[in-house]
Short mmCIF file of C-alpha atoms in Angstrom, two decimals:
data_model
loop_
_atom_site.label_atom_id
_atom_site.label_comp_id
_atom_site.label_asym_id
_atom_site.label_seq_id
_atom_site.Cartn_x
_atom_site.Cartn_y
_atom_site.Cartn_z
CA MET A 1 81.41 63.86 45.29
CA ARG A 2 82.81 61.81 48.18
CA GLU A 3 86.17 63.07 48.47
CA ALA A 4 84.76 66.49 48.93
CA ALA A 5 82.38 65.06 51.75
CA ALA A 6 85.37 63.53 53.60
CA ARG A 7 87.16 67.24 53.07
CA ARG A 8 84.42 68.53 54.68
CA GLU A 9 84.13 66.29 57.18
CA ARG A 10 87.99 66.42 58.32
CA ARG A 11 87.85 70.51 58.07
CA ARG A 12 84.48 70.05 61.05
CA ARG A 13 86.12 68.34 62.88
CA THR A 14 89.42 69.82 62.87
CA VAL A 15 87.58 73.14 63.96
CA MET A 16 85.73 71.14 66.95
CA ILE A 17 88.79 69.59 68.12
CA SER A 18 90.60 72.98 68.02
CA ALA A 19 88.06 74.81 69.84
CA CYS A 20 87.85 72.37 72.66
CA VAL A 21 91.68 72.88 73.22
CA ALA A 22 91.52 76.73 73.23
CA ALA A 23 88.84 76.16 75.39
CA ALA A 24 91.42 73.99 77.92
CA LEU A 25 93.84 76.05 77.66
CA LEU A 26 92.02 79.59 78.05
CA LEU A 27 90.91 77.82 81.62
CA VAL A 28 94.94 77.69 82.30
CA GLY A 29 95.38 81.24 80.97
CA GLY A 30 96.05 80.94 77.50
CA ILE A 31 95.09 80.38 74.07
CA GLY A 32 97.68 79.08 71.49
CA PHE A 33 100.71 78.82 72.52
CA ALA A 34 102.57 81.13 74.63
CA VAL A 35 104.74 83.81 72.46
CA GLN A 36 108.69 83.79 73.04
CA SER A 37 110.55 86.87 71.70
CA ALA A 38 114.66 86.32 71.17
CA ARG A 39 114.33 90.25 71.70
CA THR A 40 117.30 90.09 69.37
CA ASP A 41 118.36 93.60 67.62
CA THR A 42 115.84 94.31 64.44
CA SER A 43 117.30 97.71 63.73
CA GLY A 44 118.41 96.82 60.07
CA ALA A 45 115.58 94.28 59.28
CA LEU A 46 114.55 94.66 55.71
CA VAL A 47 110.70 94.72 55.54
CA PRO A 48 109.33 93.69 52.94
CA ALA A 49 106.85 95.61 50.93
CA GLY A 50 102.52 95.73 51.54
CA ALA A 51 103.91 95.91 55.78
CA ALA A 52 102.93 99.33 58.38
CA GLY A 53 102.54 101.04 60.88
CA PRO A 54 104.85 101.05 63.68
CA ASP A 55 105.68 97.05 64.00
CA GLY A 56 105.46 95.96 60.40
CA GLY A 57 102.50 94.15 59.87
CA ILE A 58 101.06 92.86 56.22
CA VAL A 59 98.21 94.98 55.03
CA VAL A 60 95.56 92.88 52.96
CA GLY A 61 92.86 95.31 51.73
CA SER A 62 92.18 98.88 51.42
CA PRO A 63 94.14 101.34 52.88
CA SER A 64 91.05 102.96 53.34
CA ALA A 65 88.91 100.82 54.74
CA PRO A 66 86.62 101.88 57.74
CA VAL A 67 88.01 99.29 60.17
CA THR A 68 91.38 97.32 61.02
CA VAL A 69 91.44 93.70 61.97
CA ASP A 70 95.07 92.97 63.17
CA VAL A 71 95.69 89.06 63.17
CA TYR A 72 98.45 87.40 64.83
CA GLU A 73 99.43 84.03 63.91
CA ASP A 74 102.05 80.92 63.23
CA PHE A 75 101.80 79.32 59.90
CA GLN A 76 102.63 76.42 62.09
CA CYS A 77 99.90 76.92 64.64
CA PRO A 78 97.26 73.75 64.28
CA ILE A 79 94.36 76.22 66.65
CA CYS A 80 96.02 79.17 63.73
CA ARG A 81 94.74 76.45 61.21
CA ALA A 82 91.61 76.16 62.66
CA PHE A 83 90.74 79.69 62.88
CA GLU A 84 91.93 80.45 59.45
CA GLU A 85 89.76 77.09 58.32
CA GLN A 86 86.47 78.47 60.36
CA THR A 87 86.55 82.67 59.59
CA GLY A 88 88.83 83.00 56.74
CA ASP A 89 86.12 83.16 54.38
CA THR A 90 84.15 85.67 56.29
CA ILE A 91 87.24 87.44 56.57
CA GLY A 92 87.79 87.68 53.09
CA SER A 93 84.29 88.61 51.91
CA LEU A 94 84.75 91.11 54.82
CA VAL A 95 87.90 92.44 52.90
CA ASP A 96 86.48 92.13 49.40
CA ALA A 97 83.09 94.53 50.60
CA LYS A 98 86.41 96.98 51.54
CA LYS A 99 84.70 97.01 55.12
CA ILE A 100 87.59 95.71 56.61
CA LYS A 101 91.73 96.20 56.04
CA VAL A 102 93.01 93.18 57.70
CA ILE A 103 96.91 93.51 59.20
CA TYR A 104 98.62 90.21 59.17
CA HIS A 105 101.38 89.86 62.22
CA THR A 106 103.09 86.56 61.24
CA LEU A 107 104.86 84.88 64.54
CA ALA A 108 107.59 82.54 64.24
CA PHE A 109 108.03 80.72 67.83
CA LEU A 110 106.76 76.99 67.71
CA GLY A 111 110.03 76.65 66.00
CA PRO A 112 112.86 76.40 62.24
CA GLU A 113 109.22 75.15 60.62
CA SER A 114 107.51 79.07 61.78
CA GLU A 115 110.66 80.67 61.03
CA ARG A 116 110.97 79.33 57.46
CA ALA A 117 107.28 80.06 56.97
CA ALA A 118 107.06 83.24 58.05
CA ASN A 119 109.93 84.64 56.13
CA ALA A 120 108.77 82.85 52.58
CA ALA A 121 105.47 84.65 53.83
CA ALA A 122 106.79 88.20 53.76
CA ALA A 123 108.80 87.38 50.53
CA ALA A 124 106.05 86.63 48.74
CA ALA A 125 104.13 89.71 49.89
CA ASN A 126 107.01 91.41 48.96
CA GLU A 127 105.58 90.70 45.86
CA GLY A 128 102.31 91.29 46.32
CA LYS A 129 100.86 87.99 47.17
CA PHE A 130 100.60 87.26 50.39
CA ALA A 131 97.15 86.73 50.52
CA GLU A 132 97.15 83.57 48.03
CA PHE A 133 100.32 82.06 49.89
CA HIS A 134 99.22 83.12 53.51
CA ASP A 135 95.93 80.58 52.86
CA LEU A 136 97.83 77.95 51.39
CA LEU A 137 100.66 77.56 54.24
CA PHE A 138 97.75 76.67 56.06
CA THR A 139 96.02 74.60 53.80
CA ASN A 140 99.47 72.59 53.59
CA GLN A 141 100.19 72.71 57.58
CA PRO A 142 102.62 70.11 58.29
CA GLU A 143 102.31 68.40 62.12
CA GLU A 144 104.14 70.02 64.42
CA HIS A 145 108.24 69.27 64.82
CA THR A 146 108.03 66.78 62.11
CA GLY A 147 110.81 68.99 60.39
CA GLY A 148 107.91 70.47 57.59
CA PHE A 149 108.33 73.67 55.31
CA GLN A 150 111.82 73.12 54.13
CA ASN A 151 112.54 75.77 51.55
CA ALA A 152 112.33 73.74 48.73
CA GLU A 153 108.55 72.66 50.04
CA LEU A 154 108.28 76.17 50.41
CA VAL A 155 109.39 77.55 46.75
CA HIS A 156 106.90 74.45 45.48
CA LEU A 157 104.37 76.48 47.25
CA GLY A 158 105.22 79.58 46.19
CA SER A 159 104.80 78.46 42.09
CA ARG A 160 101.58 77.35 42.88
CA VAL A 161 100.34 81.04 43.02
CA GLY A 162 102.82 82.53 40.46
CA LEU A 163 105.95 82.91 43.40
CA THR A 164 108.59 82.28 40.50
CA SER A 165 110.57 85.07 40.27
CA PRO A 166 114.27 84.47 41.28
CA GLU A 167 114.37 87.33 44.08
CA PHE A 168 111.51 85.01 45.88
CA VAL A 169 113.14 82.02 45.59
CA GLU A 170 116.50 83.54 46.77
CA ALA A 171 114.51 85.50 49.45
CA VAL A 172 112.63 81.99 50.97
CA HIS A 173 116.66 80.48 50.91
CA LYS A 174 118.85 82.68 51.91
CA GLY A 175 116.13 84.25 54.72
CA THR A 176 115.71 87.88 53.90
CA TYR A 177 113.65 88.41 55.73
CA ASP A 178 113.88 86.70 58.97
CA ASP A 179 115.45 89.51 60.43
CA TYR A 180 112.07 90.93 59.83
CA VAL A 181 109.78 88.33 61.71
CA ALA A 182 111.86 88.78 64.50
CA GLN A 183 110.94 92.50 64.84
CA VAL A 184 107.53 91.21 64.50
CA ASN A 185 107.50 88.54 66.97
CA ASP A 186 109.52 91.02 68.80
CA ALA A 187 106.66 93.77 68.98
CA ALA A 188 104.04 91.80 69.29
CA SER A 189 105.39 91.00 72.61
CA ARG A 190 106.04 94.42 73.34
CA GLU A 191 101.57 94.63 72.92
CA GLY A 192 101.14 92.08 75.76
CA VAL A 193 100.40 89.27 72.41
CA GLN A 194 100.05 85.77 75.00
CA GLY A 195 99.01 83.39 72.17
CA THR A 196 97.83 82.84 68.66
CA PRO A 197 95.36 83.46 67.19
CA THR A 198 95.08 86.74 68.43
CA VAL A 199 92.47 89.05 67.08
CA SER A 200 91.72 92.40 67.69
CA VAL A 201 89.11 95.01 65.92
CA ASN A 202 90.26 98.96 65.60
CA GLY A 203 92.72 98.00 68.85
CA GLU A 204 89.52 96.14 70.90
CA ARG A 205 91.19 91.84 71.34
CA LEU A 206 88.23 89.25 71.14
CA GLN A 207 87.89 86.87 72.88
CA THR A 208 87.96 83.33 72.68
CA ASN A 209 84.53 82.62 71.93
CA ALA A 210 84.73 85.62 69.38
CA LEU A 211 86.69 84.36 67.13
CA THR A 212 83.91 82.23 64.37
CA PRO A 213 82.40 83.79 61.62
CA GLY A 214 79.62 85.00 63.68
CA GLY A 215 82.19 86.67 66.77
CA LEU A 216 84.18 88.05 64.00
CA THR A 217 80.72 90.08 61.74
CA ALA A 218 79.50 91.08 65.14
CA ALA A 219 82.81 93.54 66.26
CA VAL A 220 83.33 94.65 62.63
CA THR A 221 79.59 96.09 62.74
CA ALA A 222 80.51 97.49 66.13
CA ALA A 223 83.22 98.79 64.71
CA GLY A 224 82.14 100.20 62.08
#
């Protein structure tokens, strides 16, 4: 019980600190971290199963859900982790109720750690395990610029959600979806995404102060 209470307190502090950081960044004109796209040629990118739309975001939820929520995240971004800790359960409940489908745009601009994680997430999507792996990556997010999310660790994390196939392991180690990740980054840049997390509901981008369970629920209700 003491350990559970300690975990809850750590999550609470993380959300509070990250909210303050987000507010400070908003004052200087940005949320999270600036997206920097390499604009590489990704015309031959291998796209994972579950990706859809012009920019190939990964879809979670019923295709017939009346509201579409676009989420732009970087698995290495600490503010994205805080957003998931605070709002992830709400998103999951709305998906389960078939009120929304979520299109995840997995960005990679904080370095090699981001790229490796996004590639592994695409490999998980190809085997129908994106949502589970997505949550596990944020739960196990390393400190920035510490060389985290190494391939061996990503393979181990995948095994915890049943991703043990040779195809998944090979995709992680070989960077099978690196071009796809670059494609998603380029598309986000063209859409004017300036940082993470960025969230849109039926095409309407939410303000920073709406990136909460209540704010997201209210936006979905209004859009539906």
